PDB file of C-alpha atoms and ligand atoms in Angstrom:
ATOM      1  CA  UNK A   1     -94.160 -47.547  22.198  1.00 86.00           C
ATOM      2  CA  UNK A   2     -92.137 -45.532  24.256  1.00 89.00           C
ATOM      3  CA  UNK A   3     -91.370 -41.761  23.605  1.00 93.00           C
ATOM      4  CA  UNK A   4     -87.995 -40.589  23.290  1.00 96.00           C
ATOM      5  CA  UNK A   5     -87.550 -38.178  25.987  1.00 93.00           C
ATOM      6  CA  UNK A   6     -83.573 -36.814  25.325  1.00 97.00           C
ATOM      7  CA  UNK A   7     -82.548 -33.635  23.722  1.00 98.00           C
ATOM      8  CA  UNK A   8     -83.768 -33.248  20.303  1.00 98.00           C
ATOM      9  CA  UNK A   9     -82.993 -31.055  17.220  1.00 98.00           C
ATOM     10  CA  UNK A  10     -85.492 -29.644  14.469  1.00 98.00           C
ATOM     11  CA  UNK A  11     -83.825 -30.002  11.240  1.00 98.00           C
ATOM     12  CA  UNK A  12     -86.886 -28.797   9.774  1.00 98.00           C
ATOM     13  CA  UNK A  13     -89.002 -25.847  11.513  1.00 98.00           C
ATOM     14  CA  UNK A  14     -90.846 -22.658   9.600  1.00 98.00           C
ATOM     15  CA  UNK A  15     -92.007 -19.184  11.296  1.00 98.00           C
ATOM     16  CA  UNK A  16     -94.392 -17.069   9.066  1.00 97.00           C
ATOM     17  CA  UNK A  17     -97.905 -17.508   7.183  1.00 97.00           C
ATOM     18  CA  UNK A  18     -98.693 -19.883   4.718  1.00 95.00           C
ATOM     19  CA  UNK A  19    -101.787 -19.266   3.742  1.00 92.00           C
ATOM     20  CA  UNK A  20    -103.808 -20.502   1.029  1.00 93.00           C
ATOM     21  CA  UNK A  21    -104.295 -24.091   1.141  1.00 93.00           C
ATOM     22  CA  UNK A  22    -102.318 -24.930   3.994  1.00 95.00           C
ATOM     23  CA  UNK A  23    -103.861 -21.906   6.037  1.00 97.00           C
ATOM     24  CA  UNK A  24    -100.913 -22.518   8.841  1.00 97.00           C
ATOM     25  CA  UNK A  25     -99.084 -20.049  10.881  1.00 96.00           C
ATOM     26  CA  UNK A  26     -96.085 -20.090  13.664  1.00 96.00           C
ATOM     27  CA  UNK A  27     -94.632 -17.027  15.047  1.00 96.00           C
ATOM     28  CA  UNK A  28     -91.256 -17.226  17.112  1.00 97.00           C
ATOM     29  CA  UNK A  29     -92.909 -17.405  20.478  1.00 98.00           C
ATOM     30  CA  UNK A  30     -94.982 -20.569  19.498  1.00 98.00           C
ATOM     31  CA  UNK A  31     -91.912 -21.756  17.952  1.00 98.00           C
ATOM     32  CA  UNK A  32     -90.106 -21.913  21.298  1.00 98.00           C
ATOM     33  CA  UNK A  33     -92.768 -22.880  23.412  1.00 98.00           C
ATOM     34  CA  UNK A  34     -93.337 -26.151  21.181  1.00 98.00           C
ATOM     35  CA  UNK A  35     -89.656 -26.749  21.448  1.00 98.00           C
ATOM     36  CA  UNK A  36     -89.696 -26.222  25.318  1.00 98.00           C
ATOM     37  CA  UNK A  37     -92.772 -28.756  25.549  1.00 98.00           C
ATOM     38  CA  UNK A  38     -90.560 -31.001  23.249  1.00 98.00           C
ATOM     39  CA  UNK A  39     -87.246 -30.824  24.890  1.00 98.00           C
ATOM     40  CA  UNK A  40     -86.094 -29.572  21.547  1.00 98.00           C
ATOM     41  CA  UNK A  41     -82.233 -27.193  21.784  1.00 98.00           C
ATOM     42  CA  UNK A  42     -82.656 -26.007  18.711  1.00 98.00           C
ATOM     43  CA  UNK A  43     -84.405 -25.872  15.299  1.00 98.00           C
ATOM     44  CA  UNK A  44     -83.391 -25.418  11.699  1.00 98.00           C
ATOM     45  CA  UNK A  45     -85.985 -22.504  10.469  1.00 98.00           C
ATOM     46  CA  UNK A  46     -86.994 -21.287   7.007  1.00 98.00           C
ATOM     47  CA  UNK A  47     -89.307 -19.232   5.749  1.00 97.00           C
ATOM     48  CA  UNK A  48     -89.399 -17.033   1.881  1.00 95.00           C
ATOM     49  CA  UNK A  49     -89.015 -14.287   3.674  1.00 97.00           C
ATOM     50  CA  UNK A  50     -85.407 -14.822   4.918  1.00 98.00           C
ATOM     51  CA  UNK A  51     -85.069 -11.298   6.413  1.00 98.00           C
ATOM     52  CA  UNK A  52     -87.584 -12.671   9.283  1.00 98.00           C
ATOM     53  CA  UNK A  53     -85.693 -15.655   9.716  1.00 98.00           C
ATOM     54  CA  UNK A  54     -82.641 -13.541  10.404  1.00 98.00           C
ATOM     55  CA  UNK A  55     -84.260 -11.219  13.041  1.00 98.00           C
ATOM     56  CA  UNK A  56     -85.539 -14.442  14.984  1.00 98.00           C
ATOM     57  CA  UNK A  57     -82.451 -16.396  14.875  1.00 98.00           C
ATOM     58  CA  UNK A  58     -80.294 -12.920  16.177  1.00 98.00           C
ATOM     59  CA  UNK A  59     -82.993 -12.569  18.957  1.00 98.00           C
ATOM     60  CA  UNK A  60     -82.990 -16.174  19.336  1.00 98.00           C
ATOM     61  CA  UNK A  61     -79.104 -17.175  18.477  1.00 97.00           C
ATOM     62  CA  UNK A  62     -79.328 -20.781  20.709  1.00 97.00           C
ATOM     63  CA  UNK A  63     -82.704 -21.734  19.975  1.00 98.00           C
ATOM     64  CA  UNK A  64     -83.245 -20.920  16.343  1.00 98.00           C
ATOM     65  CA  UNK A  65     -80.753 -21.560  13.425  1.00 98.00           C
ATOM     66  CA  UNK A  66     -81.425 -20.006  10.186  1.00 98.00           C
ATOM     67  CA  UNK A  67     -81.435 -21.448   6.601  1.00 98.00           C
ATOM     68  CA  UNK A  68     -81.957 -19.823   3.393  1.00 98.00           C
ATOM     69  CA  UNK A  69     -84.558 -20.055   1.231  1.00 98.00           C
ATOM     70  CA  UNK A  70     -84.126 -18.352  -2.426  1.00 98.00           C
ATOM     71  CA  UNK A  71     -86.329 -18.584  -5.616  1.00 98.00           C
ATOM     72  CA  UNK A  72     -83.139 -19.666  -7.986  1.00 97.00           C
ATOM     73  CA  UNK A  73     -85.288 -18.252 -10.906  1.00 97.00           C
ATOM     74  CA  UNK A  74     -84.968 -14.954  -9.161  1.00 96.00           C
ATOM     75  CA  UNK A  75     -81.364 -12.302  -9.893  1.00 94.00           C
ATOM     76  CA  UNK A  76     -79.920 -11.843  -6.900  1.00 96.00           C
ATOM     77  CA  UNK A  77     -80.617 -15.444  -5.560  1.00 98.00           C
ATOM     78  CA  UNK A  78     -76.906 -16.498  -5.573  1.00 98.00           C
ATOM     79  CA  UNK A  79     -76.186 -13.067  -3.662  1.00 98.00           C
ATOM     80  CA  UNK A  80     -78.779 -13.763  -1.446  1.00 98.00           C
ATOM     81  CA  UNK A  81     -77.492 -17.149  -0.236  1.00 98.00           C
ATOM     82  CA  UNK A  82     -73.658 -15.771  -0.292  1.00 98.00           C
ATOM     83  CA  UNK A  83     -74.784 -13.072   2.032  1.00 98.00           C
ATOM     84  CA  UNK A  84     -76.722 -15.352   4.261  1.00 98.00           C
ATOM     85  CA  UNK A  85     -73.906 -17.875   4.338  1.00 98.00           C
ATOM     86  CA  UNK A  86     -71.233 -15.551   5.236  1.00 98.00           C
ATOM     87  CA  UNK A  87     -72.806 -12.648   7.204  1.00 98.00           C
ATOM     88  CA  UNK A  88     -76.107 -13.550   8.650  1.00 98.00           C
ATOM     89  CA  UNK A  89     -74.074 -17.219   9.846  1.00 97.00           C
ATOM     90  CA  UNK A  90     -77.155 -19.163   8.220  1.00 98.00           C
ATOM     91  CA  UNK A  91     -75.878 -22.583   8.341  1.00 98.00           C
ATOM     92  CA  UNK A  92     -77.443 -23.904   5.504  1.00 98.00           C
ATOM     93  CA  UNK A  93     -79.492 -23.720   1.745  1.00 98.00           C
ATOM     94  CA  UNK A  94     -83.341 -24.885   1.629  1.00 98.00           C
ATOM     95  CA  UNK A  95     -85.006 -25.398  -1.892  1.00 98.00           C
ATOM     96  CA  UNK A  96     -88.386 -25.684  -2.509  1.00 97.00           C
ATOM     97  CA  UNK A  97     -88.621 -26.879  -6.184  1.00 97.00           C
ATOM     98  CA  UNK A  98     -92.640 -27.407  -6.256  1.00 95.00           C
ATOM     99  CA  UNK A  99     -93.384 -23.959  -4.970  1.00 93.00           C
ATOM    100  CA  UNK A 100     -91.127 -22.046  -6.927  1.00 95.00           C
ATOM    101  CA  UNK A 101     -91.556 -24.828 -10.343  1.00 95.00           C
ATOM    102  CA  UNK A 102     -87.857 -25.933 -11.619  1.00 97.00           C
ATOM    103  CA  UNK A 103     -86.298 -28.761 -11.569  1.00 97.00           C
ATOM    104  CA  UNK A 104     -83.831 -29.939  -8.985  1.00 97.00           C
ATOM    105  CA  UNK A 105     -80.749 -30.504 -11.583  1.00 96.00           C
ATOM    106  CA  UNK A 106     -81.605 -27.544 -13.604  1.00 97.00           C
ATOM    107  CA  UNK A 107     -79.130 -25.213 -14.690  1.00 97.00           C
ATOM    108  CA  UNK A 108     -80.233 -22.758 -12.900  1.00 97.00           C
ATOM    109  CA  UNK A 109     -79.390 -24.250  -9.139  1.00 98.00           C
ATOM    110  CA  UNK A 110     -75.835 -24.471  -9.810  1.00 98.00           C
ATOM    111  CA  UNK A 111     -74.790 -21.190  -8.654  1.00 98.00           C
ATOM    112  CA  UNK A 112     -76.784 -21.568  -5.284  1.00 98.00           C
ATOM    113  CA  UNK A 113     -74.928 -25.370  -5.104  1.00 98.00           C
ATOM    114  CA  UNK A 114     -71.535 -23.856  -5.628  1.00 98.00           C
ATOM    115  CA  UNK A 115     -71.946 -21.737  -2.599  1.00 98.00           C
ATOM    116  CA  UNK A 116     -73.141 -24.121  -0.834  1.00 98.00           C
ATOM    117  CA  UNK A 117     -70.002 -26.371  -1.664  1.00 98.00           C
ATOM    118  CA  UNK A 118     -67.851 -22.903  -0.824  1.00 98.00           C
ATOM    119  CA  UNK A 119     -69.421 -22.349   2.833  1.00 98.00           C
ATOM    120  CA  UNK A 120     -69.382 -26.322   3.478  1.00 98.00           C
ATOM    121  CA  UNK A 121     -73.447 -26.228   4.343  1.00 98.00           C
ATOM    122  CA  UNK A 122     -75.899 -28.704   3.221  1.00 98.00           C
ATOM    123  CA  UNK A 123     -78.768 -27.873   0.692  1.00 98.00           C
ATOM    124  CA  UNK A 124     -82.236 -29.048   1.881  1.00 98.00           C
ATOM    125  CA  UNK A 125     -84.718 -30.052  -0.721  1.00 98.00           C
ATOM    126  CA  UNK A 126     -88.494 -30.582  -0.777  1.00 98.00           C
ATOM    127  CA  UNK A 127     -89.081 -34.258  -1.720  1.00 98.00           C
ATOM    128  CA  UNK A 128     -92.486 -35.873  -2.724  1.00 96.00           C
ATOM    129  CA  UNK A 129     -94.609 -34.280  -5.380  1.00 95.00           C
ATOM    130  CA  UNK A 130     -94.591 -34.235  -9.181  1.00 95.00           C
ATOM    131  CA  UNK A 131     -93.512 -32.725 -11.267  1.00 96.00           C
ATOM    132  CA  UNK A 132     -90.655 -30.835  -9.579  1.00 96.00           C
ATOM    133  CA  UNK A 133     -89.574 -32.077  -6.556  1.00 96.00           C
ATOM    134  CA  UNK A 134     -89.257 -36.377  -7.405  1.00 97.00           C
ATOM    135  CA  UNK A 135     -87.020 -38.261  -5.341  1.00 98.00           C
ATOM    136  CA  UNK A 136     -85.020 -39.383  -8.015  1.00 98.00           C
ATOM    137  CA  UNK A 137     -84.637 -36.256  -9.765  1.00 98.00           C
ATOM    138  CA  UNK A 138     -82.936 -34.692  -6.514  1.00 98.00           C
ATOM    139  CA  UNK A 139     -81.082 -37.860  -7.170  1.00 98.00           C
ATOM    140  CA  UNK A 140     -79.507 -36.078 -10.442  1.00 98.00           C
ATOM    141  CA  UNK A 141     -78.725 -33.129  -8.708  1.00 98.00           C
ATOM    142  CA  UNK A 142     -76.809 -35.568  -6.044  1.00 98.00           C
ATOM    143  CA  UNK A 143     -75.128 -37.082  -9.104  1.00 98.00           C
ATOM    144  CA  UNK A 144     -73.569 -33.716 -10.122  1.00 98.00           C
ATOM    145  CA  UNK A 145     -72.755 -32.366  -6.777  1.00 98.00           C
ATOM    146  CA  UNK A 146     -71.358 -35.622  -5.019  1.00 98.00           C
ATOM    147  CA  UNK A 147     -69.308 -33.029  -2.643  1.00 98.00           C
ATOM    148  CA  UNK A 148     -72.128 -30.842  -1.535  1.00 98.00           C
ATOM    149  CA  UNK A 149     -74.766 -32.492   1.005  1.00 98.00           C
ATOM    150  CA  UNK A 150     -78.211 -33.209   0.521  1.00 98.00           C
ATOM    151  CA  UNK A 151     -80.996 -33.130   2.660  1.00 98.00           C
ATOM    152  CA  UNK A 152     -84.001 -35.050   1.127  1.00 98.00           C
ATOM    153  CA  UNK A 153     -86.608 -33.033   3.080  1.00 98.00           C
ATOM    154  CA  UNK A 154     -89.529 -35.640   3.705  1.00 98.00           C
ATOM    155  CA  UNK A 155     -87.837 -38.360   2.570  1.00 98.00           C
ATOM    156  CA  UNK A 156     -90.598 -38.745   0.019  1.00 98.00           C
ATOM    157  CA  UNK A 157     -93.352 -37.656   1.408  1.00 97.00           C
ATOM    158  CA  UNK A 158     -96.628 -39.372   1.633  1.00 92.00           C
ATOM    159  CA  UNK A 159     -96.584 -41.726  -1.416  1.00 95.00           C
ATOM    160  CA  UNK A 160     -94.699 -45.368  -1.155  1.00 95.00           C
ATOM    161  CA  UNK A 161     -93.552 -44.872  -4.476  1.00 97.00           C
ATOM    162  CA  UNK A 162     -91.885 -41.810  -3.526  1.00 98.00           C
ATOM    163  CA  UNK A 163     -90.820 -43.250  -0.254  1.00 98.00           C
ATOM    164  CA  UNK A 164     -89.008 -46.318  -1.610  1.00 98.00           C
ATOM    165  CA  UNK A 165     -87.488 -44.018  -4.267  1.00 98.00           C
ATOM    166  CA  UNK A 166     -85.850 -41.686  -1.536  1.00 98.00           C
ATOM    167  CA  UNK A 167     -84.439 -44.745   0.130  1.00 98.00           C
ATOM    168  CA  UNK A 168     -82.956 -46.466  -3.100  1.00 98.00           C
ATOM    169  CA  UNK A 169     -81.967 -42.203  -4.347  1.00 98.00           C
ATOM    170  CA  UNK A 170     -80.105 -42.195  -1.237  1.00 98.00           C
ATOM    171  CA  UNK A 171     -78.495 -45.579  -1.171  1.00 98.00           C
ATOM    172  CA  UNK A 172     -76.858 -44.928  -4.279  1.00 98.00           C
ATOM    173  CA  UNK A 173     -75.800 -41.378  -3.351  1.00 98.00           C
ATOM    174  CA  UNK A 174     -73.709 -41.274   0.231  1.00 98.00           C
ATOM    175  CA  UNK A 175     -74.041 -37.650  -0.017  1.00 98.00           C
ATOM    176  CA  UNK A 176     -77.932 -37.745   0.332  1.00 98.00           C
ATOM    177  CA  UNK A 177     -79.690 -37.648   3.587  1.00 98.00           C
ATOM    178  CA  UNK A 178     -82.991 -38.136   4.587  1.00 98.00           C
ATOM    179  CA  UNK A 179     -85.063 -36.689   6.822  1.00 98.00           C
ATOM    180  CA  UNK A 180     -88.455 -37.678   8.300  1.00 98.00           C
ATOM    181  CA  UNK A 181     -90.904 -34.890   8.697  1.00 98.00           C
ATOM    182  CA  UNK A 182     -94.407 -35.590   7.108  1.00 98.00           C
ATOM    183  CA  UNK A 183     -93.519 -39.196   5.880  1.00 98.00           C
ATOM    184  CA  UNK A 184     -96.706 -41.459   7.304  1.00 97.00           C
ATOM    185  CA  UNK A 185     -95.061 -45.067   7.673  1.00 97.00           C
ATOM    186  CA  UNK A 186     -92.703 -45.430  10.443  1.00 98.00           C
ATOM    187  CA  UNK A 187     -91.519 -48.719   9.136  1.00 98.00           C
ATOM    188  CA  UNK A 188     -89.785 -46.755   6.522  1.00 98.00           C
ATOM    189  CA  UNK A 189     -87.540 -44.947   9.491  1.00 98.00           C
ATOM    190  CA  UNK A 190     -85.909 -48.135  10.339  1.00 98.00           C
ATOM    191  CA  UNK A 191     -85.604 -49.383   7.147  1.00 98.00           C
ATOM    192  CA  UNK A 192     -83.895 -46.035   6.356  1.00 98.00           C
ATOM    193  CA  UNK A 193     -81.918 -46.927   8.814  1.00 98.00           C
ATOM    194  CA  UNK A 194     -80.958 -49.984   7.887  1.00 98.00           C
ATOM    195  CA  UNK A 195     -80.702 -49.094   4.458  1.00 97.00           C
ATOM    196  CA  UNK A 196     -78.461 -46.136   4.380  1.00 98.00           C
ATOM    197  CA  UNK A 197     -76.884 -46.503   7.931  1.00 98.00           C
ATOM    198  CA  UNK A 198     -77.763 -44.688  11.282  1.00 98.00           C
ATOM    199  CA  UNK A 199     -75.468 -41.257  10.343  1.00 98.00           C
ATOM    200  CA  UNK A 200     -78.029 -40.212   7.537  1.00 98.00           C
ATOM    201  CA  UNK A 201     -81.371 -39.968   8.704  1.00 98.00           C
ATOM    202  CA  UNK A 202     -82.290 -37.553  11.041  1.00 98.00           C
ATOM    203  CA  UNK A 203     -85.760 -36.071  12.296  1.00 98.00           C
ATOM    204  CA  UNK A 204     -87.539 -32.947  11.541  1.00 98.00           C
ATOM    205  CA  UNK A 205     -91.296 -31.999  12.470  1.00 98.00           C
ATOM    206  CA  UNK A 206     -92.231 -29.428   9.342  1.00 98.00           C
ATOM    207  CA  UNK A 207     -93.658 -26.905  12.118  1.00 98.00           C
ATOM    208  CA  UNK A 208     -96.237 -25.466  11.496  1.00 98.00           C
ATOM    209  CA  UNK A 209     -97.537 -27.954   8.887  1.00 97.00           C
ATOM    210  CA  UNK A 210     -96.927 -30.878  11.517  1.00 97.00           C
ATOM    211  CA  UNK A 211     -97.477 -31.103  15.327  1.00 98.00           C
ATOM    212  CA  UNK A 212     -93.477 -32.313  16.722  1.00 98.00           C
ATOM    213  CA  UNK A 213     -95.638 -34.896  19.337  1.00 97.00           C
ATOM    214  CA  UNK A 214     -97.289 -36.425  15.964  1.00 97.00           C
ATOM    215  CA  UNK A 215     -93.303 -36.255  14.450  1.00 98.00           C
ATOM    216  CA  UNK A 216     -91.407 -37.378  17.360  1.00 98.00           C
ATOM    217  CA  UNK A 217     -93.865 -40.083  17.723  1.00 98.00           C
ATOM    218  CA  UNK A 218     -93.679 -41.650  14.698  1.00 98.00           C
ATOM    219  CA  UNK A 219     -89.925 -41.923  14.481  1.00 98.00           C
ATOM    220  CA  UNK A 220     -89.880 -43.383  18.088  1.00 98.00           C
ATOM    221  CA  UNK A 221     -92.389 -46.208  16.814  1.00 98.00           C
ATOM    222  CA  UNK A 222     -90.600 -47.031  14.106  1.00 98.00           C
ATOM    223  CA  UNK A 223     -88.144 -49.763  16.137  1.00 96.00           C
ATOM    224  CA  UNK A 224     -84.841 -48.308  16.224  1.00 98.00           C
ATOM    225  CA  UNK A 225     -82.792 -48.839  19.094  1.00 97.00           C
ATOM    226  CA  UNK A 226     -81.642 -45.475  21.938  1.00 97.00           C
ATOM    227  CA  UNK A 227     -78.462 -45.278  20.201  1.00 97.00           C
ATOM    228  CA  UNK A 228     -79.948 -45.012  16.990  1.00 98.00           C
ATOM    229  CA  UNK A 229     -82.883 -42.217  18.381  1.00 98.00           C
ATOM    230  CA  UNK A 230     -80.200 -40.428  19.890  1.00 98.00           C
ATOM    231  CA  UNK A 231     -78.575 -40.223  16.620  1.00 98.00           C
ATOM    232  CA  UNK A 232     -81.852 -39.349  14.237  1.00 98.00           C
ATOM    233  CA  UNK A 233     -82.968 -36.703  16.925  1.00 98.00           C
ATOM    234  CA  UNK A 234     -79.878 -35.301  17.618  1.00 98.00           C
ATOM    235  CA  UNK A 235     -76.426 -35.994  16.390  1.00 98.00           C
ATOM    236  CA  UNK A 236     -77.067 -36.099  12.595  1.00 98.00           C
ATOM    237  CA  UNK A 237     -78.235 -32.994  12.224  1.00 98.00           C
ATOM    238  CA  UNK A 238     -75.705 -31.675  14.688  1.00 98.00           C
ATOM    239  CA  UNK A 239     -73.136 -33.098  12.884  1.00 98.00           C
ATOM    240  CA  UNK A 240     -74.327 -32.272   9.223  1.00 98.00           C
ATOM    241  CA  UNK A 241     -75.829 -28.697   9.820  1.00 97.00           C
ATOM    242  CA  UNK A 242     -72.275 -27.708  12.139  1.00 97.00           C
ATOM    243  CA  UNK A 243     -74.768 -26.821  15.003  1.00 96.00           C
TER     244      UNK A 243
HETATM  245 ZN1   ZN B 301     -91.377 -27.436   5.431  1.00 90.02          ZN
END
């Protein structure tokens, strides 16, 4: 296998603690030195605490791109990503349905998807663990939003089922992407690929819950061709996020 060595871009990158049973960590500065000893330009970067996110990405504004991250259960969450949208220049909506327990189609996201379909910015969603965050129930939320774009964040995460779901969820739904961070099989990249078409996959690493060397690996051994690497590492997410 050979790595890819070109210009890359993190659609996927956290700062901050998260402690209990992940017990990770990343501050800015390890941030940026794991995208310098990547050759990464620039990385997509959430965290809870959004405020954070905004002070790195104005002291960082061509390295690190921020993306909200709202509780929809909580008021204010719809202010929260209008202000982020439109003021802070946050380029796009993350959702975490596990960690803050609703569904993906419920009710209650439809505010935070309507200003995401207002400021033209994808929403990135946690994929791969029951009950709340099931490929095909992001599919549902696809169904009702075919104008807003969808990030499947782990494209299923680490269970086949889940896998195979995210690639038949996103077959059916053109305006569902994937995206590779923290998915074991690199077969499943090309077949993506093949699948769906080279536009709609692109990579991510999950920093700091995966090493980008470990990430960037995977995805380069999973067969695709340099057009098609340049495209997963690079111009999707480009293209999708507005970078
Ligand atoms: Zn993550």
């Amino acid at each position: 296998m050979k790595l890819y060595e070109g210009v890359k871009i993190d659609a996927h990158a956290h700062i901050g603690e998260f402690g209990g049973w992940a017990n990770v960590a990343c501050d800015p500065d390890e941030l940026l030195a794991l995208m310098r000893l990547h050759n990464v330009e620039r990385s997509c970067v959430f965290y809870w605490d959004n405020a954070m996110v905004h002070r790195a990405a104005v002291e960082h504004p061509r390295k690190i791109t921020g993306i909200v991250w709202p509780d929809p259960r909580q008021r204010g969450a719809r202010d929260l990503v209008h202000r982020a949208l439109t003021d802070w220049h946050f380029k796009g909506v993350k959702l975490h349905p596990l960690i803050h327990a609703f569904l993906p189609n419920d009710e209650i996201v439809y505010p935070i998807m309507e200003e995401a379909r207002k400021a033209r910015v994808p929403v990135l969603i946690h994929s791969g663990h029951p009950p709340f965050s099931l490929p095909w129930s992001i599919g549902e939320l696809a169904e009702n939003f075919r104008d807003v774009t969808i990030v499947m964040l782990h494209m299923g995460h680490g269970h086949g089922v889940y896998i195979q779901a995210a690639l038949s969820v996103a077959k059916r739904y053109d305006n569902v992407y994937l995206e590779t961070s923290g998915m074991p099989m690199h077969t499943k990249i090309k077949e993506a690929v093949e699948v769906i078409g080279e536009e709609r996959v692109m990579y991510g690493s999950d920093v700091p819950f995966h090493d980008p060397g470990v990430e960037i690996a995977r995805v380069c051994a999973s067969g695709l061709s340099q057009a098609q690497l340049e495209k997963v590492f690079y111009a999707n997410a480009k293209e999708v996020l507005r970078l």
